[in-house]
């Protein structure tokens, strides 16, 4: 698909021909030893857009000058502030703007979604997850199973790679859903696995799950802002994701969720309610009767932290300006370039466990380190690479289309190779 050369000149040439190269200037790049770090950790914490401070300062100054009047009279009135994010966020996940809402944090939203969408019965009470699910997701799912009086030993089903393999095969997913689907209440997968970088086929999984009568939800923490998503057309029931990874909105920033519109007006879905989910025109009438907004906003509980939403707004503007399909184009190329540069390394030193098929992955490559271990990682860190180490032996590398250059990828590979050979 791509033709690459293994030289620094070629990397510089790719950067010169990159129509998105200018976006790097819109970000603060961390410094190591007085130089730009080789920052390949956008899958963990995205970098700060330079405009973020402006967006937050606007709200700080409106708060200083207006106090409570800011709810209605700030430049960007706070009362409907979450609505300013919906259109751009909906584009990121392929949804209607009425289907997404920015609120709470990821694990909290996952619980709220399971309150509504995990409704176990005597016959159908299981939840299907990946064996390598993010720990928080596993804790959330397990505790929901217990909360309903069931036993995770019996009700938590895990999809695992086959012995000796790292990735989950589609035929194994298919077989599992076909054979056990009638007992599965909820299928809840990370759409892009945080550990291996494997991207699952949302459409196929959702379709099959629905055929078997299961509810299907996805954790898109590693998908949103990274891979194309089509949550509405794929008829996903719900999804959750955070905004501090590929969406560059700051540590612990507010998360988001998706509820398919087919569930917006169903009255028999249980939901934990709060005043921010109530009909906007009568919310301040402080009525006794809850009157849900007929959209994903019904799941909101509280008035949201405006300073954090301001950071998300700043970041989404950058995405809007760059265009997600352009970003994905570049992202595929950046990652393929890294794969190309690493291909001459022996499998005894390092093994890329992320799928080779471009459609089955996002930006990240997960490198299984067979020699050198954590010491190797610490050395490349001291050389100015910021990446992510996962016990027992995986380095996760995620070049990010908005601010990484091809030369970053090239330099990283050079540093890694020089250390591997001496390790
Ligand atoms: C990052 C991540 C989390 C983190 O959860 P928070 O509630 O934001 O702390 C959870 N699940 C997945 C899959 C993640 O990638």
CSV table of C-alpha atoms and ligand atoms in Angstrom, one decimal:
chain,number,residue,atom,x,y,z
A,1,UNK,CA,0.0,0.0,0.0
A,2,UNK,CA,2.8,2.4,0.9
A,3,UNK,CA,6.3,2.6,-0.6
A,4,UNK,CA,8.9,3.6,2.1
A,5,UNK,CA,12.7,3.9,2.3
A,6,UNK,CA,14.7,3.4,5.5
A,7,UNK,CA,16.5,6.8,5.6
A,8,UNK,CA,16.2,10.0,7.6
A,9,UNK,CA,16.0,11.9,4.3
A,10,UNK,CA,13.0,9.9,3.3
A,11,UNK,CA,11.3,10.7,6.6
A,12,UNK,CA,12.0,14.4,6.1
A,13,UNK,CA,10.5,14.2,2.6
A,14,UNK,CA,7.3,12.6,4.0
A,15,UNK,CA,7.1,15.5,6.5
A,16,UNK,CA,7.6,18.1,3.7
A,17,UNK,CA,4.8,16.5,1.7
A,18,UNK,CA,2.4,16.2,4.7
A,19,UNK,CA,-0.5,18.6,4.4
A,20,UNK,CA,-1.2,18.2,8.1
A,21,UNK,CA,2.3,19.0,9.2
A,22,UNK,CA,1.3,22.5,10.2
A,23,UNK,CA,-0.9,21.2,13.0
A,24,UNK,CA,2.1,20.3,15.1
A,25,UNK,CA,2.6,24.1,15.7
A,26,UNK,CA,-0.8,24.2,17.4
A,27,UNK,CA,0.5,21.9,20.2
A,28,UNK,CA,2.9,22.3,23.2
A,29,UNK,CA,5.6,19.6,22.7
A,30,UNK,CA,7.2,18.4,26.0
A,31,UNK,CA,10.9,19.0,26.3
A,32,UNK,CA,13.6,16.6,27.2
A,33,UNK,CA,17.2,17.7,27.6
A,34,UNK,CA,16.3,21.0,26.0
A,35,UNK,CA,14.9,19.4,22.9
A,36,UNK,CA,11.4,18.4,21.7
A,37,UNK,CA,10.7,15.0,23.1
A,38,UNK,CA,9.8,12.2,20.7
A,39,UNK,CA,6.3,12.0,22.1
A,40,UNK,CA,4.6,8.7,21.1
A,41,UNK,CA,2.2,8.5,23.9
A,42,UNK,CA,-1.0,10.1,22.6
A,43,UNK,CA,-2.8,6.9,23.3
A,44,UNK,CA,-2.3,7.6,27.0
A,45,UNK,CA,-2.3,11.4,27.3
A,46,UNK,CA,-2.7,13.6,24.3
A,47,UNK,CA,-0.7,16.8,24.1
A,48,UNK,CA,-2.1,20.2,24.9
A,49,UNK,CA,-3.3,22.4,22.1
A,50,UNK,CA,-1.9,25.9,22.5
A,51,UNK,CA,-5.5,27.2,22.2
A,52,UNK,CA,-6.6,25.4,25.3
A,53,UNK,CA,-5.4,28.1,27.7
A,54,UNK,CA,-7.4,30.7,25.7
A,55,UNK,CA,-10.6,28.7,26.0
A,56,UNK,CA,-10.2,28.1,29.7
A,57,UNK,CA,-9.2,31.7,30.4
A,58,UNK,CA,-12.3,32.9,28.7
A,59,UNK,CA,-14.4,30.9,31.2
A,60,UNK,CA,-12.2,32.0,34.1
A,61,UNK,CA,-12.6,35.6,33.2
A,62,UNK,CA,-16.3,35.3,32.7
A,63,UNK,CA,-16.6,33.7,36.1
A,64,UNK,CA,-14.5,36.5,37.6
A,65,UNK,CA,-16.5,39.2,35.9
A,66,UNK,CA,-20.0,37.8,36.0
A,67,UNK,CA,-20.2,35.2,38.8
A,68,UNK,CA,-23.4,33.3,38.6
A,69,UNK,CA,-24.7,35.4,35.8
A,70,UNK,CA,-22.2,33.5,33.6
A,71,UNK,CA,-24.7,30.7,33.4
A,72,UNK,CA,-26.7,32.8,31.0
A,73,UNK,CA,-24.5,35.8,30.1
A,74,UNK,CA,-21.0,34.4,29.7
A,75,UNK,CA,-19.7,34.8,26.1
A,76,UNK,CA,-20.4,31.1,25.9
A,77,UNK,CA,-23.2,30.7,28.4
A,78,UNK,CA,-22.5,27.8,30.7
A,79,UNK,CA,-26.0,26.5,31.0
A,80,UNK,CA,-26.0,24.9,27.5
A,81,UNK,CA,-22.1,24.6,27.3
A,82,UNK,CA,-22.1,20.8,26.8
A,83,UNK,CA,-24.2,21.4,23.6
A,84,UNK,CA,-21.3,23.3,22.0
A,85,UNK,CA,-19.4,20.0,21.9
A,86,UNK,CA,-22.1,17.6,20.5
A,87,UNK,CA,-21.8,18.2,16.8
A,88,UNK,CA,-18.0,17.8,16.7
A,89,UNK,CA,-18.0,14.9,19.1
A,90,UNK,CA,-20.7,13.2,17.1
A,91,UNK,CA,-18.5,13.4,14.0
A,92,UNK,CA,-15.6,11.7,15.8
A,93,UNK,CA,-17.7,8.6,16.6
A,94,UNK,CA,-20.1,8.6,13.6
A,95,UNK,CA,-23.3,9.5,15.5
A,96,UNK,CA,-26.1,12.0,15.4
A,97,UNK,CA,-25.5,14.9,17.7
A,98,UNK,CA,-28.5,13.9,19.8
A,99,UNK,CA,-26.8,10.5,20.5
A,100,UNK,CA,-23.7,11.8,22.2
A,101,UNK,CA,-23.2,13.8,25.4
A,102,UNK,CA,-20.0,14.9,27.1
A,103,UNK,CA,-20.3,14.1,30.9
A,104,UNK,CA,-18.6,12.5,33.9
A,105,UNK,CA,-15.6,10.3,33.4
A,106,UNK,CA,-15.3,7.0,31.5
A,107,UNK,CA,-15.6,4.4,34.2
A,108,UNK,CA,-18.5,6.3,35.7
A,109,UNK,CA,-20.3,6.5,32.4
A,110,UNK,CA,-19.7,2.7,31.8
A,111,UNK,CA,-21.5,2.1,35.1
A,112,UNK,CA,-24.4,4.4,34.1
A,113,UNK,CA,-24.6,2.6,30.8
A,114,UNK,CA,-24.7,-0.8,32.4
A,115,UNK,CA,-27.5,0.4,34.8
A,116,UNK,CA,-29.5,1.0,31.6
A,117,UNK,CA,-28.2,-1.8,29.3
A,118,UNK,CA,-27.2,-4.7,31.5
A,119,UNK,CA,-30.5,-6.1,32.6
A,120,UNK,CA,-29.8,-9.8,33.5
A,121,UNK,CA,-32.5,-12.4,33.8
A,122,UNK,CA,-32.4,-15.9,35.2
A,123,UNK,CA,-31.7,-17.3,31.7
A,124,UNK,CA,-29.7,-14.4,30.1
A,125,UNK,CA,-27.2,-12.9,32.6
A,126,UNK,CA,-23.7,-13.1,31.1
A,127,UNK,CA,-21.4,-10.3,29.9
A,128,UNK,CA,-18.8,-11.0,27.2
A,129,UNK,CA,-15.5,-9.0,27.4
A,130,UNK,CA,-12.0,-9.4,26.1
A,131,UNK,CA,-9.5,-11.3,28.3
A,132,UNK,CA,-7.2,-8.3,27.9
A,133,UNK,CA,-9.9,-5.7,28.8
A,134,UNK,CA,-8.6,-2.6,30.5
A,135,UNK,CA,-8.7,-3.3,34.3
A,136,UNK,CA,-11.2,-0.6,35.1
A,137,UNK,CA,-13.6,-2.0,32.6
A,138,UNK,CA,-13.2,-5.5,34.1
A,139,UNK,CA,-13.8,-4.1,37.6
A,140,UNK,CA,-16.9,-2.3,36.5
A,141,UNK,CA,-18.3,-5.3,34.7
A,142,UNK,CA,-17.6,-7.7,37.6
A,143,UNK,CA,-19.1,-5.4,40.1
A,144,UNK,CA,-22.3,-4.9,38.0
A,145,UNK,CA,-22.7,-8.7,37.8
A,146,UNK,CA,-22.4,-8.9,41.6
A,147,UNK,CA,-24.7,-6.0,42.1
A,148,UNK,CA,-27.4,-8.0,40.3
A,149,UNK,CA,-26.8,-10.9,42.6
A,150,UNK,CA,-24.9,-13.1,40.1
A,151,UNK,CA,-21.4,-14.6,40.3
A,152,UNK,CA,-18.7,-13.3,38.0
A,153,UNK,CA,-17.1,-16.8,38.0
A,154,UNK,CA,-20.1,-17.9,36.0
A,155,UNK,CA,-21.3,-14.7,34.3
A,156,UNK,CA,-18.2,-13.1,33.1
A,157,UNK,CA,-17.2,-14.6,29.7
A,158,UNK,CA,-13.8,-13.7,28.3
A,159,UNK,CA,-12.7,-13.8,24.7
A,160,UNK,CA,-9.1,-14.9,24.6
A,161,UNK,CA,-6.5,-15.3,22.0
A,162,UNK,CA,-5.6,-18.9,21.2
A,163,UNK,CA,-2.7,-20.5,23.0
A,164,UNK,CA,0.5,-19.0,21.6
A,165,UNK,CA,-1.3,-16.2,19.8
A,166,UNK,CA,-1.8,-12.5,20.9
A,167,UNK,CA,-4.9,-11.5,19.0
A,168,UNK,CA,-8.5,-12.6,19.1
A,169,UNK,CA,-9.7,-14.2,15.9
A,170,UNK,CA,-12.9,-13.2,14.4
A,171,UNK,CA,-14.0,-16.8,13.9
A,172,UNK,CA,-13.6,-17.3,17.7
A,173,UNK,CA,-15.7,-14.3,18.5
A,174,UNK,CA,-18.3,-15.6,16.1
A,175,UNK,CA,-18.3,-19.1,17.5
A,176,UNK,CA,-18.6,-17.7,21.1
A,177,UNK,CA,-21.5,-15.5,20.3
A,178,UNK,CA,-23.3,-18.1,18.3
A,179,UNK,CA,-22.9,-20.8,20.9
A,180,UNK,CA,-23.5,-18.8,24.1
A,181,UNK,CA,-25.4,-15.8,22.8
A,182,UNK,CA,-28.7,-16.9,24.3
A,183,UNK,CA,-27.2,-16.5,27.8
A,184,UNK,CA,-25.3,-13.3,27.0
A,185,UNK,CA,-27.1,-10.2,28.2
A,186,UNK,CA,-24.4,-7.8,27.2
A,187,UNK,CA,-21.4,-7.8,24.9
A,188,UNK,CA,-19.0,-5.1,26.0
A,189,UNK,CA,-15.7,-4.9,24.1
A,190,UNK,CA,-13.0,-2.3,23.8
A,191,UNK,CA,-13.3,-1.4,20.1
A,192,UNK,CA,-9.6,-0.9,19.9
A,193,UNK,CA,-7.8,-3.0,22.5
A,194,UNK,CA,-5.6,-0.8,24.7
A,195,UNK,CA,-2.9,-3.5,25.1
A,196,UNK,CA,-2.5,-5.2,21.7
A,197,UNK,CA,-3.9,-2.3,19.5
A,198,UNK,CA,-6.3,-4.8,17.9
A,199,UNK,CA,-9.3,-3.1,16.4
A,200,UNK,CA,-12.5,-5.1,16.4
A,201,UNK,CA,-15.2,-5.0,13.7
A,202,UNK,CA,-18.0,-3.1,15.4
A,203,UNK,CA,-20.5,-3.7,12.6
A,204,UNK,CA,-20.0,-7.5,12.5
A,205,UNK,CA,-20.0,-7.9,16.3
A,206,UNK,CA,-23.1,-5.8,16.8
A,207,UNK,CA,-25.0,-7.5,14.0
A,208,UNK,CA,-24.3,-10.9,15.3
A,209,UNK,CA,-24.9,-9.9,18.9
A,210,UNK,CA,-28.3,-8.5,18.0
A,211,UNK,CA,-29.2,-11.6,16.1
A,212,UNK,CA,-28.7,-13.5,19.3
A,213,UNK,CA,-30.7,-11.0,21.3
A,214,UNK,CA,-27.7,-9.5,23.1
A,215,UNK,CA,-27.2,-5.8,23.9
A,216,UNK,CA,-24.0,-4.6,22.4
A,217,UNK,CA,-21.8,-1.7,23.8
A,218,UNK,CA,-18.3,-0.6,23.2
A,219,UNK,CA,-15.6,1.1,25.1
A,220,UNK,CA,-14.1,3.4,22.5
A,221,UNK,CA,-11.4,4.9,24.8
A,222,UNK,CA,-8.7,3.8,22.3
A,223,UNK,CA,-10.9,4.3,19.3
A,224,UNK,CA,-12.3,7.9,19.6
A,225,UNK,CA,-10.0,10.3,17.6
A,226,UNK,CA,-7.9,7.3,16.5
A,227,UNK,CA,-10.0,5.1,14.1
A,228,UNK,CA,-13.1,5.8,12.1
A,229,UNK,CA,-16.3,5.0,14.0
A,230,UNK,CA,-19.8,4.6,12.8
A,231,UNK,CA,-21.8,4.0,15.9
A,232,UNK,CA,-25.1,5.1,14.6
A,233,UNK,CA,-25.1,3.2,11.3
A,234,UNK,CA,-23.7,0.2,13.0
A,235,UNK,CA,-26.6,0.2,15.4
A,236,UNK,CA,-24.5,0.0,18.5
A,237,UNK,CA,-26.6,0.3,21.6
A,238,UNK,CA,-24.2,2.4,23.7
A,239,UNK,CA,-20.6,3.4,23.8
A,240,UNK,CA,-18.3,5.3,26.2
A,241,UNK,CA,-14.9,6.9,25.8
A,242,UNK,CA,-12.6,9.4,27.4
A,243,UNK,CA,-11.2,12.6,25.9
A,244,UNK,CA,-7.7,12.8,27.4
A,245,UNK,CA,-6.1,10.2,25.1
A,246,UNK,CA,-6.4,10.8,21.3
A,247,UNK,CA,-8.8,13.7,22.0
A,248,UNK,CA,-6.2,15.8,23.7
A,249,UNK,CA,-8.4,17.4,26.3
A,250,UNK,CA,-6.2,17.2,29.4
A,251,UNK,CA,-5.6,14.8,32.3
A,252,UNK,CA,-8.8,13.4,33.8
A,253,UNK,CA,-10.9,15.5,31.5
A,254,UNK,CA,-14.6,14.9,31.1
A,255,UNK,CA,-15.6,11.8,29.1
A,256,UNK,CA,-18.4,11.1,26.7
A,257,UNK,CA,-21.1,8.6,25.9
A,258,UNK,CA,-23.3,7.4,23.0
A,259,UNK,CA,-26.8,6.1,23.3
A,260,UNK,CA,-28.4,5.0,20.0
A,261,UNK,CA,-31.5,7.1,19.2
A,262,UNK,CA,-33.7,3.9,19.2
A,263,UNK,CA,-33.3,4.0,23.0
A,264,UNK,CA,-34.1,7.7,23.6
A,265,UNK,CA,-37.8,7.5,24.0
A,266,UNK,CA,-38.1,4.0,25.4
A,267,UNK,CA,-39.6,4.3,28.8
A,268,UNK,CA,-38.8,0.9,30.2
A,269,UNK,CA,-35.1,1.4,30.3
A,270,UNK,CA,-33.9,1.9,33.9
A,271,UNK,CA,-31.6,4.9,34.3
A,272,UNK,CA,-30.1,6.8,37.3
A,273,UNK,CA,-31.4,10.3,36.9
A,274,UNK,CA,-30.2,13.7,37.8
A,275,UNK,CA,-31.4,17.3,37.1
A,276,UNK,CA,-29.2,17.8,34.1
A,277,UNK,CA,-31.1,15.1,32.3
A,278,UNK,CA,-34.4,16.9,32.8
A,279,UNK,CA,-36.3,18.8,30.2
A,280,UNK,CA,-34.4,22.1,29.8
A,281,UNK,CA,-37.4,24.3,29.6
A,282,UNK,CA,-38.7,23.3,33.0
A,283,UNK,CA,-35.5,22.3,34.8
A,284,UNK,CA,-35.4,25.4,36.9
A,285,UNK,CA,-39.1,25.1,37.7
A,286,UNK,CA,-37.7,22.5,40.1
A,287,UNK,CA,-40.6,20.2,39.6
A,288,UNK,CA,-41.0,16.9,41.4
A,289,UNK,CA,-41.6,14.8,38.3
A,290,UNK,CA,-38.5,13.8,36.2
A,291,UNK,CA,-39.1,14.6,32.5
A,292,UNK,CA,-36.2,13.2,30.5
A,293,UNK,CA,-34.7,15.0,27.6
A,294,UNK,CA,-35.4,12.7,24.6
A,295,UNK,CA,-31.7,12.4,23.7
A,296,UNK,CA,-28.5,11.0,25.2
A,297,UNK,CA,-28.6,14.1,27.4
A,298,UNK,CA,-31.2,12.3,29.5
A,299,UNK,CA,-28.3,10.4,31.1
A,300,UNK,CA,-26.7,13.5,32.4
A,301,UNK,CA,-26.7,13.9,36.1
A,302,UNK,CA,-25.0,17.1,37.1
A,303,UNK,CA,-24.1,20.5,35.7
A,304,UNK,CA,-20.8,19.8,34.2
A,305,UNK,CA,-17.3,21.2,34.9
A,306,UNK,CA,-17.1,24.1,32.4
A,307,UNK,CA,-13.3,24.5,32.6
A,308,UNK,CA,-12.8,20.9,31.5
A,309,UNK,CA,-15.5,21.3,28.7
A,310,UNK,CA,-13.6,24.4,27.5
A,311,UNK,CA,-10.5,22.2,27.0
A,312,UNK,CA,-12.5,19.7,25.0
A,313,UNK,CA,-14.0,22.4,22.9
A,314,UNK,CA,-10.5,23.7,22.1
A,315,UNK,CA,-9.4,20.3,21.1
A,316,UNK,CA,-12.5,19.4,19.0
A,317,UNK,CA,-11.9,22.7,17.0
A,318,UNK,CA,-8.5,21.3,16.0
A,319,UNK,CA,-10.1,18.1,14.9
A,320,UNK,CA,-12.7,19.9,12.9
A,321,UNK,CA,-10.1,22.0,11.2
A,322,UNK,CA,-7.9,19.0,10.3
A,323,UNK,CA,-10.8,16.7,9.3
A,324,UNK,CA,-10.9,13.2,10.7
A,325,UNK,CA,-10.5,11.4,7.4
A,326,UNK,CA,-7.3,13.3,6.6
A,327,UNK,CA,-6.0,12.4,10.1
A,328,UNK,CA,-6.8,8.8,9.6
A,329,UNK,CA,-5.0,8.8,6.2
A,330,UNK,CA,-1.8,10.2,7.8
A,331,UNK,CA,-2.2,8.0,10.9
A,332,UNK,CA,-2.2,4.8,8.7
A,333,UNK,CA,0.9,6.0,6.9
A,334,UNK,CA,2.8,7.0,10.1
A,335,UNK,CA,2.1,3.6,11.7
A,336,UNK,CA,2.9,1.7,8.5
A,337,UNK,CA,6.2,3.6,8.3
A,338,UNK,CA,7.1,2.5,11.8
A,339,UNK,CA,6.2,-1.1,11.0
A,340,UNK,CA,8.4,-0.8,7.9
A,341,UNK,CA,11.4,0.5,9.8
A,342,UNK,CA,11.1,-2.2,12.4
A,343,UNK,CA,10.7,-5.1,10.0
A,344,UNK,CA,14.4,-5.9,9.7
A,345,UNK,CA,14.7,-6.5,13.5
A,346,UNK,CA,14.8,-10.1,14.4
A,347,UNK,CA,11.8,-11.7,16.0
A,348,UNK,CA,14.1,-12.8,18.8
A,349,UNK,CA,14.5,-9.2,19.9
A,350,UNK,CA,11.1,-7.8,19.3
A,351,UNK,CA,7.7,-8.9,18.0
A,352,UNK,CA,5.0,-6.6,16.9
A,353,UNK,CA,1.8,-8.1,18.3
A,354,UNK,CA,-0.6,-5.5,16.8
A,355,UNK,CA,-2.4,-6.8,13.6
A,356,UNK,CA,-0.6,-6.3,10.3
A,357,UNK,CA,-3.8,-5.5,8.5
A,358,UNK,CA,-4.2,-1.8,8.6
A,359,UNK,CA,-8.0,-1.9,9.0
A,360,UNK,CA,-7.6,-4.0,12.1
A,361,UNK,CA,-5.5,-1.4,14.0
A,362,UNK,CA,-5.3,2.2,14.8
A,363,UNK,CA,-2.2,4.4,15.4
A,364,UNK,CA,-0.7,2.1,18.0
A,365,UNK,CA,1.9,-0.7,17.6
A,366,UNK,CA,2.5,-2.9,20.6
A,367,UNK,CA,6.0,-4.2,20.7
A,368,UNK,CA,6.7,-7.3,22.7
A,369,UNK,CA,10.2,-7.0,24.0
A,370,UNK,CA,12.1,-10.2,24.2
A,371,UNK,CA,15.5,-8.8,25.2
A,372,UNK,CA,16.4,-6.0,27.5
A,373,UNK,CA,13.0,-5.7,29.3
A,374,UNK,CA,12.2,-2.6,31.4
A,375,UNK,CA,15.8,-1.5,31.3
A,376,UNK,CA,15.6,-1.2,27.6
A,377,UNK,CA,12.5,1.0,28.0
A,378,UNK,CA,14.2,3.1,30.6
A,379,UNK,CA,17.2,3.7,28.3
A,380,UNK,CA,15.1,4.8,25.3
A,381,UNK,CA,13.2,7.1,27.8
A,382,UNK,CA,16.5,8.7,28.8
A,383,UNK,CA,17.2,9.3,25.1
A,384,UNK,CA,14.1,11.5,24.8
A,385,UNK,CA,11.4,9.0,23.8
A,386,UNK,CA,8.1,9.3,25.7
A,387,UNK,CA,6.2,6.0,25.2
A,388,UNK,CA,4.4,3.6,27.4
A,389,UNK,CA,5.5,0.4,29.2
A,390,UNK,CA,3.1,-2.3,30.2
A,391,UNK,CA,4.1,-5.2,32.4
A,392,UNK,CA,5.4,-7.7,31.8
A,393,UNK,CA,7.1,-6.8,28.5
A,394,UNK,CA,5.2,-4.6,26.1
A,395,UNK,CA,6.1,-1.1,24.8
A,396,UNK,CA,3.1,0.7,23.3
A,397,UNK,CA,3.9,3.3,20.6
A,398,UNK,CA,1.3,5.5,19.2
A,399,UNK,CA,2.3,8.2,16.7
A,400,UNK,CA,-0.4,10.7,16.5
A,401,UNK,CA,-1.4,12.4,13.2
A,402,UNK,CA,-2.0,15.8,14.7
A,403,UNK,CA,1.4,16.4,16.1
A,404,UNK,CA,3.8,13.6,15.3
A,405,UNK,CA,6.2,13.8,12.3
A,406,UNK,CA,7.6,11.0,10.2
A,407,UNK,CA,11.0,12.0,11.5
A,408,UNK,CA,9.8,11.3,15.1
A,409,UNK,CA,9.0,7.8,14.1
A,410,UNK,CA,12.3,7.4,12.3
A,411,UNK,CA,14.3,8.7,15.3
A,412,UNK,CA,12.4,6.5,17.7
A,413,UNK,CA,13.2,3.4,15.6
A,414,UNK,CA,16.9,4.3,15.3
A,415,UNK,CA,17.1,4.7,19.1
A,416,UNK,CA,15.3,1.5,19.7
A,417,UNK,CA,17.4,-0.4,17.3
A,418,UNK,CA,20.7,0.9,18.7
A,419,UNK,CA,19.6,-0.2,22.2
A,420,UNK,CA,18.3,-3.6,21.1
A,421,UNK,CA,21.5,-4.5,19.4
A,422,UNK,CA,23.5,-3.6,22.5
A,423,UNK,CA,21.0,-5.0,25.1
B,1,LIG,C1,-8.1,4.8,29.6
B,1,LIG,C2,-9.1,3.8,29.8
B,1,LIG,C3,-9.9,3.8,31.0
B,1,LIG,C4,-9.7,4.8,32.0
B,1,LIG,O1,-10.9,5.0,32.8
B,1,LIG,P1,-11.1,6.4,33.5
B,1,LIG,O2,-12.5,6.3,34.1
B,1,LIG,O3,-11.0,7.5,32.5
B,1,LIG,O4,-10.0,6.6,34.5
B,1,LIG,C5,-10.9,2.8,31.0
B,1,LIG,N1,-11.1,1.9,30.1
B,1,LIG,C6,-10.3,1.9,28.9
B,1,LIG,C7,-10.6,0.9,27.9
B,1,LIG,C8,-9.3,2.8,28.8
B,1,LIG,O5,-8.6,2.8,27.7
